[in-house]
Coordinates of C-alpha atoms in Angstrom, one line a residue:
M164 CA -1.9 14.7 19.6
P165 CA -3.4 11.3 20.6
S166 CA -1.9 8.6 18.5
F167 CA -4.2 7.1 16.1
S168 CA -4.6 3.6 17.4
R169 CA -5.3 5.6 20.4
L170 CA -8.1 8.0 18.8
I171 CA -9.6 5.3 16.4
D172 CA -10.1 3.0 19.8
S173 CA -12.0 5.8 21.2
A174 CA -13.9 5.8 18.6
K175 CA -14.7 2.7 18.4
A176 CA -16.0 2.8 21.8
R177 CA -18.2 5.3 21.8
Y178 CA -19.9 4.3 18.4
W179 CA -20.1 0.5 20.2
T180 CA -22.1 2.3 23.0
Q181 CA -24.4 4.2 20.5
R182 CA -25.3 1.3 17.9
G183 CA -24.8 -1.9 19.5
T184 CA -22.6 -3.0 16.3
W185 CA -18.9 -2.0 14.8
V186 CA -18.2 -1.0 11.2
Y187 CA -14.7 -0.2 10.6
D188 CA -15.2 2.4 7.9
N189 CA -17.7 4.7 9.7
A190 CA -15.8 5.5 12.7
L191 CA -12.6 6.2 10.4
L192 CA -14.6 8.9 8.4
L193 CA -15.8 10.4 11.6
L194 CA -11.7 10.6 12.6
L195 CA -11.2 11.8 8.9
K196 CA -13.2 14.9 10.2
C197 CA -11.6 15.2 13.0
L198 CA -8.2 15.1 12.1
W199 CA -8.7 17.2 8.2
S200 CA -10.6 19.8 10.1
N201 CA -7.5 20.7 12.8
V202 CA -4.9 20.1 10.0
V203 CA -6.3 21.3 6.9
P204 CA -8.7 23.6 8.2
G205 CA -9.4 25.2 4.5
L206 CA -10.6 22.2 3.0
S207 CA -14.3 21.7 4.3
P208 CA -15.5 17.9 4.0
F209 CA -19.4 19.1 4.5
L210 CA -19.7 15.9 6.2
S211 CA -23.4 15.3 7.9
C212 CA -24.8 12.9 9.6
R213 CA -28.9 11.7 9.9
S214 CA -31.0 11.5 13.3
G215 CA -30.1 7.9 14.5
Q216 CA -28.4 6.7 11.6
E217 CA -25.1 5.4 10.5
P218 CA -22.7 8.7 9.2
E219 CA -23.5 9.7 5.5
C220 CA -21.3 11.7 3.5
T221 CA -23.1 14.9 1.6
M222 CA -21.4 14.6 -1.7
A223 CA -20.8 18.3 -2.3
S224 CA -17.1 18.5 -2.5
S225 CA -14.0 16.1 -3.6
N226 CA -12.9 16.5 -0.5
T227 CA -15.7 14.4 0.8
V228 CA -15.8 11.9 -1.6
L229 CA -12.0 11.5 -1.0
M230 CA -12.4 11.3 3.1
R231 CA -15.6 8.2 2.0
L232 CA -12.7 6.5 -0.3
V233 CA -10.2 6.5 2.1
A234 CA -12.5 5.3 5.2
S235 CA -13.9 2.4 2.6
A236 CA -10.7 1.8 1.5
Y237 CA -9.5 1.5 4.8
S238 CA -12.1 -1.1 5.8
I239 CA -12.2 -3.0 2.3
A240 CA -7.9 -3.4 2.1
Q241 CA -8.5 -5.6 5.7
K242 CA -11.4 -7.6 4.3
A243 CA -9.0 -8.3 1.6
G244 CA -6.0 -9.1 3.4
M245 CA -7.9 -11.9 5.5
I246 CA -9.0 -13.4 1.7
V247 CA -5.4 -14.0 1.5
R248 CA -4.8 -15.5 4.6
R249 CA -7.5 -17.8 4.5
V250 CA -6.5 -19.2 0.9
I251 CA -3.1 -20.5 1.8
A252 CA -4.6 -21.6 5.0
E253 CA -7.3 -23.8 2.7
G254 CA -3.8 -24.9 0.8
D255 CA -5.0 -24.5 -2.8
L256 CA -3.6 -21.4 -4.2
G257 CA -5.2 -22.1 -7.7
I258 CA -1.7 -20.9 -9.3
V259 CA -1.7 -19.9 -13.2
E260 CA 1.4 -18.4 -15.2
K261 CA 0.2 -14.8 -16.5
T262 CA 2.8 -13.6 -18.6
C263 CA 6.2 -16.0 -17.7
A264 CA 7.0 -17.7 -14.5
T265 CA 8.0 -14.8 -12.4
D266 CA 4.5 -13.4 -13.4
L267 CA 1.9 -15.6 -11.3
Q268 CA -1.6 -15.2 -10.6
T269 CA -3.2 -17.1 -7.4
K270 CA -6.8 -17.6 -6.2
A271 CA -6.0 -14.8 -3.5
D272 CA -5.2 -12.4 -5.9
R273 CA -8.8 -12.9 -8.0
L274 CA -10.8 -13.6 -4.8
A275 CA -9.2 -10.5 -2.8
Q276 CA -9.8 -8.3 -6.7
M277 CA -13.1 -9.1 -6.8
S278 CA -14.4 -8.4 -3.3
I279 CA -12.1 -4.9 -3.4
C280 CA -13.8 -4.1 -6.5
S281 CA -17.5 -5.2 -5.6
S282 CA -17.1 -3.2 -2.6
L283 CA -16.3 -0.5 -4.3
A284 CA -18.5 -0.4 -6.8
R285 CA -21.2 -0.8 -4.0
K286 CA -20.0 2.4 -1.8
F287 CA -19.5 3.7 -4.9
P288 CA -21.5 3.4 -8.1
K289 CA -20.3 6.0 -10.0
L290 CA -16.6 5.9 -9.5
T291 CA -16.5 4.7 -12.6
I292 CA -17.5 8.0 -14.3
I293 CA -14.5 9.7 -12.9
G294 CA -16.0 12.7 -13.3
E295 CA -14.0 14.5 -11.4
E296 CA -10.9 12.8 -12.5
L297 CA -10.8 10.8 -9.1
V298 CA -9.3 7.1 -9.8
V299 CA -8.7 4.2 -7.5
W300 CA -5.9 1.8 -8.3
V301 CA -6.0 -1.8 -7.0
D302 CA -3.1 -4.7 -6.3
P303 CA -5.6 -6.9 -4.5
L304 CA -2.1 -8.9 -3.9
D305 CA 1.1 -7.1 -4.0
G306 CA 4.5 -10.0 -4.2
T307 CA 2.1 -13.1 -5.5
K308 CA 5.6 -14.7 -6.2
E309 CA 6.5 -14.9 -3.0
Y310 CA 3.0 -15.5 -1.8
T311 CA 3.2 -18.6 -3.5
E312 CA 6.8 -19.6 -1.8
G313 CA 5.9 -18.7 1.8
L314 CA 7.6 -15.3 1.6
L315 CA 4.2 -14.0 3.6
D316 CA 5.6 -11.1 4.8
N317 CA 6.2 -9.7 1.7
V318 CA 2.6 -9.3 0.7
T319 CA 0.2 -6.9 0.8
V320 CA -2.8 -5.6 -0.3
L321 CA -2.6 -2.3 -1.7
I322 CA -5.6 0.8 -2.6
G323 CA -4.6 4.1 -4.0
I324 CA -6.6 7.0 -5.0
A325 CA -5.3 9.4 -7.6
Y326 CA -7.1 12.5 -8.3
E327 CA -6.3 14.9 -11.4
G328 CA -3.7 12.4 -12.2
K329 CA -1.7 12.5 -8.6
A330 CA -1.8 9.9 -6.0
I331 CA -3.0 11.9 -2.7
A332 CA -4.3 8.9 -0.7
G333 CA -3.7 5.2 0.1
V334 CA -4.0 2.3 1.5
I335 CA -1.2 -0.3 2.8
N336 CA -3.0 -3.6 4.5
Q337 CA -0.1 -6.1 5.2
P338 CA -1.9 -9.4 5.8
Y339 CA 0.9 -11.0 7.5
Y340 CA 2.2 -8.6 9.7
N341 CA 3.8 -9.9 13.1
Y342 CA 4.1 -13.0 10.7
E343 CA 6.8 -16.0 12.7
N344 CA 8.4 -17.4 9.4
N345 CA 11.0 -20.1 10.7
E346 CA 13.1 -20.4 7.7
K347 CA 13.5 -24.4 8.9
Q348 CA 9.8 -25.0 8.3
Q349 CA 8.4 -27.0 4.9
F350 CA 6.3 -24.4 3.0
R351 CA 3.3 -26.7 3.9
E352 CA 3.7 -25.9 7.2
H353 CA 4.1 -22.4 6.6
R354 CA 0.4 -22.4 5.2
N355 CA -0.9 -24.4 7.7
E356 CA 0.6 -22.8 10.8
A357 CA 0.8 -18.5 9.7
K358 CA -0.1 -16.7 12.9
A359 CA 1.5 -14.0 15.0
G360 CA 4.0 -14.3 17.8
P361 CA 2.7 -14.2 21.5
D362 CA 0.5 -11.1 22.0
A363 CA 0.9 -10.0 18.7
V364 CA -2.3 -9.6 16.1
L365 CA -1.8 -10.7 13.0
G366 CA -1.8 -8.4 10.1
R367 CA -1.9 -4.5 10.4
T368 CA -3.2 -1.6 7.9
I369 CA -1.2 1.8 7.3
W370 CA -3.2 4.8 5.9
G371 CA -2.0 8.0 4.5
V372 CA -3.7 11.5 3.0
L373 CA -0.8 14.1 1.7
G374 CA -1.4 17.2 4.1
L375 CA -2.8 14.8 6.5
G376 CA 0.0 12.5 7.5
A377 CA 0.1 8.6 7.5
F378 CA -0.9 6.7 10.1
G379 CA -0.3 2.8 11.3
F380 CA 3.3 2.5 12.1
Q381 CA 6.3 4.1 14.0
L382 CA 8.2 6.3 11.5
K383 CA 12.0 5.4 11.7
E384 CA 15.3 6.3 9.5
V385 CA 18.4 4.2 8.8
P386 CA 21.5 5.9 10.8
A387 CA 22.8 8.3 9.3
G388 CA 25.7 7.8 6.7
K389 CA 24.5 4.1 5.8
H390 CA 23.4 3.5 2.5
I391 CA 20.9 0.1 2.3
I392 CA 19.1 -0.4 -1.1
T393 CA 15.9 -2.5 -1.4
T394 CA 15.1 -3.5 -4.4
T395 CA 13.6 -6.4 -6.0
R396 CA 13.8 -9.9 -5.5
S397 CA 12.1 -12.0 -8.5
H398 CA 12.8 -9.5 -11.8
S399 CA 15.9 -8.3 -11.3
N400 CA 18.8 -7.7 -15.0
K401 CA 21.5 -6.4 -15.3
L402 CA 19.9 -2.6 -15.6
V403 CA 18.9 -3.3 -12.0
T404 CA 22.1 -4.5 -10.5
D405 CA 24.2 -2.1 -12.3
C406 CA 21.8 0.9 -11.2
V407 CA 21.9 -0.7 -7.5
A408 CA 25.6 -1.3 -7.7
A409 CA 26.2 2.2 -9.0
M410 CA 24.6 3.4 -5.5
N411 CA 27.5 1.8 -3.5
P412 CA 25.4 0.7 -1.2
D413 CA 26.8 -0.8 2.4
A414 CA 24.2 -3.7 2.1
V415 CA 21.2 -4.7 -0.4
L416 CA 17.9 -6.0 0.2
R417 CA 16.4 -8.0 -2.2
V418 CA 12.8 -9.0 -1.3
G419 CA 9.1 -9.0 -3.1
G420 CA 6.3 -6.3 -3.6
A421 CA 6.6 -2.7 -4.2
G422 CA 4.7 -1.8 -1.1
N423 CA 6.9 -4.3 1.1
K424 CA 9.5 -2.2 -0.3
I425 CA 8.0 1.3 0.9
I426 CA 7.6 -0.1 4.0
Q427 CA 10.9 -0.8 4.6
L428 CA 11.8 2.5 3.9
I429 CA 9.7 4.6 6.4
E430 CA 10.2 1.9 9.5
G431 CA 14.3 2.7 8.7
K432 CA 15.3 -0.7 7.2
A433 CA 16.8 0.6 4.1
S434 CA 17.9 4.1 2.7
A435 CA 16.3 3.8 -1.2
Y436 CA 14.2 2.2 -3.0
V437 CA 15.8 1.2 -6.9
F438 CA 14.5 -0.4 -9.2
A439 CA 16.1 0.1 -12.5
S440 CA 14.1 -1.3 -15.6
P441 CA 10.2 -1.4 -16.4
G442 CA 8.0 -4.5 -14.8
C443 CA 6.5 -2.3 -11.5
K444 CA 2.7 -0.8 -12.2
K445 CA 0.7 1.9 -11.5
W446 CA -1.1 -0.4 -8.8
D447 CA 1.7 -1.2 -7.9
T448 CA 3.4 2.5 -6.3
C449 CA 0.3 4.5 -6.3
A450 CA -0.8 3.9 -2.6
P451 CA 2.9 3.5 -1.2
E452 CA 3.7 6.5 -3.3
V453 CA 1.2 8.5 -0.8
I454 CA 2.3 6.8 2.6
L455 CA 6.3 7.8 1.6
H456 CA 5.2 11.3 0.6
A457 CA 2.9 12.2 3.7
V458 CA 6.0 11.5 5.5
G459 CA 8.6 13.6 3.7
G460 CA 9.7 11.1 1.3
K461 CA 9.8 10.8 -2.5
L462 CA 9.0 8.4 -5.3
T463 CA 10.0 9.1 -9.2
D464 CA 10.8 7.4 -11.8
I465 CA 14.6 6.8 -12.5
H466 CA 15.1 10.1 -14.5
G467 CA 13.1 11.9 -11.9
N468 CA 9.7 12.3 -13.2
V469 CA 6.7 12.3 -11.1
L470 CA 4.6 9.3 -11.7
Q471 CA 1.3 10.1 -13.3
Y472 CA -2.0 8.3 -11.9
H473 CA -4.6 9.7 -14.5
K474 CA -7.4 7.3 -16.0
D475 CA -5.6 7.5 -19.5
V476 CA -2.0 6.8 -18.4
K477 CA 0.2 3.5 -19.9
H478 CA -0.1 1.2 -16.2
M479 CA 3.7 0.0 -16.9
N480 CA 6.1 2.2 -14.9
S481 CA 8.6 1.7 -18.2
A482 CA 11.6 3.9 -16.7
G483 CA 11.5 2.1 -13.2
V484 CA 11.2 3.7 -9.8
L485 CA 13.5 5.7 -7.5
A486 CA 12.3 6.4 -3.5
T487 CA 13.7 7.4 -0.4
L488 CA 12.5 8.4 2.7
R489 CA 15.6 11.1 3.0
N490 CA 18.6 11.7 0.8
Y491 CA 16.5 11.8 -2.4
D492 CA 19.2 13.8 -4.5
Y493 CA 22.4 12.1 -3.3
Y494 CA 20.3 8.4 -5.1
A495 CA 19.2 10.8 -7.6
S496 CA 22.9 11.8 -8.7
R497 CA 24.4 8.3 -9.1
V498 CA 22.2 6.8 -11.5
P499 CA 24.1 6.1 -14.5
E500 CA 23.6 8.1 -17.6
S501 CA 23.6 5.1 -19.7
I502 CA 20.9 3.4 -17.8
K503 CA 18.9 6.3 -17.8
N504 CA 19.4 6.5 -21.4
A505 CA 18.1 2.7 -21.6
L506 CA 14.7 3.0 -19.7
V507 CA 12.1 5.2 -21.9
P508 CA 9.6 7.4 -20.0

């Protein structure tokens, strides 16, 4: 099968020729229809186009709604990523504390949230009814504290889609992918000179659907026998450090953002994401969980319970997070009982 980028470029060229304009979500919608029909032939999307108009969906099934959501979320997340870059370039982050000094909100959080929610509401006006238990979980800026400190490669925009409580589709936009982070520069220089490296495009969007796959990155694994743990940079405590130590790691990566940590797993930079503490929310894990599961990985709480994403669920992942691309059972078996007893699901 051709690469996703090649398929999307081909669809873009055809759409430009026919219409003279280019809209990402329309081409991606057509691509999803093609992929879905080939990969999951039993799930007919009932997609139809009106003559001379842009592609439209007949609301004939939940599969159709899902495809429209994924296609729209792709372009909406890209727009949010542009907002994140624009705010830091302008130099006024508008930082406020939410609950404590490590729980921050910025102007980028607020503007990206507004953009995502208004775009979804405009394209899916009945989405809030959730008549079929279809729920969208949004984190407009995952890794806010790192964003305020100039650690821009930690930042992601997350849009996750759940059906009947199960995470089934997700989009991760990484606004500063390919960002050159010179540690000798001051934070102000980071803000003013955030740019891609030579011949590189700044930013990327990763997306995935269960049963279909995940796209926008090159899947890699940590070398066999290596145990590299990724965990929180800003929200650590004794439970977290004790659980990480119990994994007997060869190395520990302390970074920001749940989305960023899952990207480390799927790109072979880490073996397991271990966070034995409350703090992470459903909007932090929904989209990343889909991407990980779509390539054969696993994400649960510390007890091994599958996370639920229905509309009435508690937002806090109170029993922490354990995620791996491979060898989940090895890491799950090393979680101390004392830590499990301290974390109530």
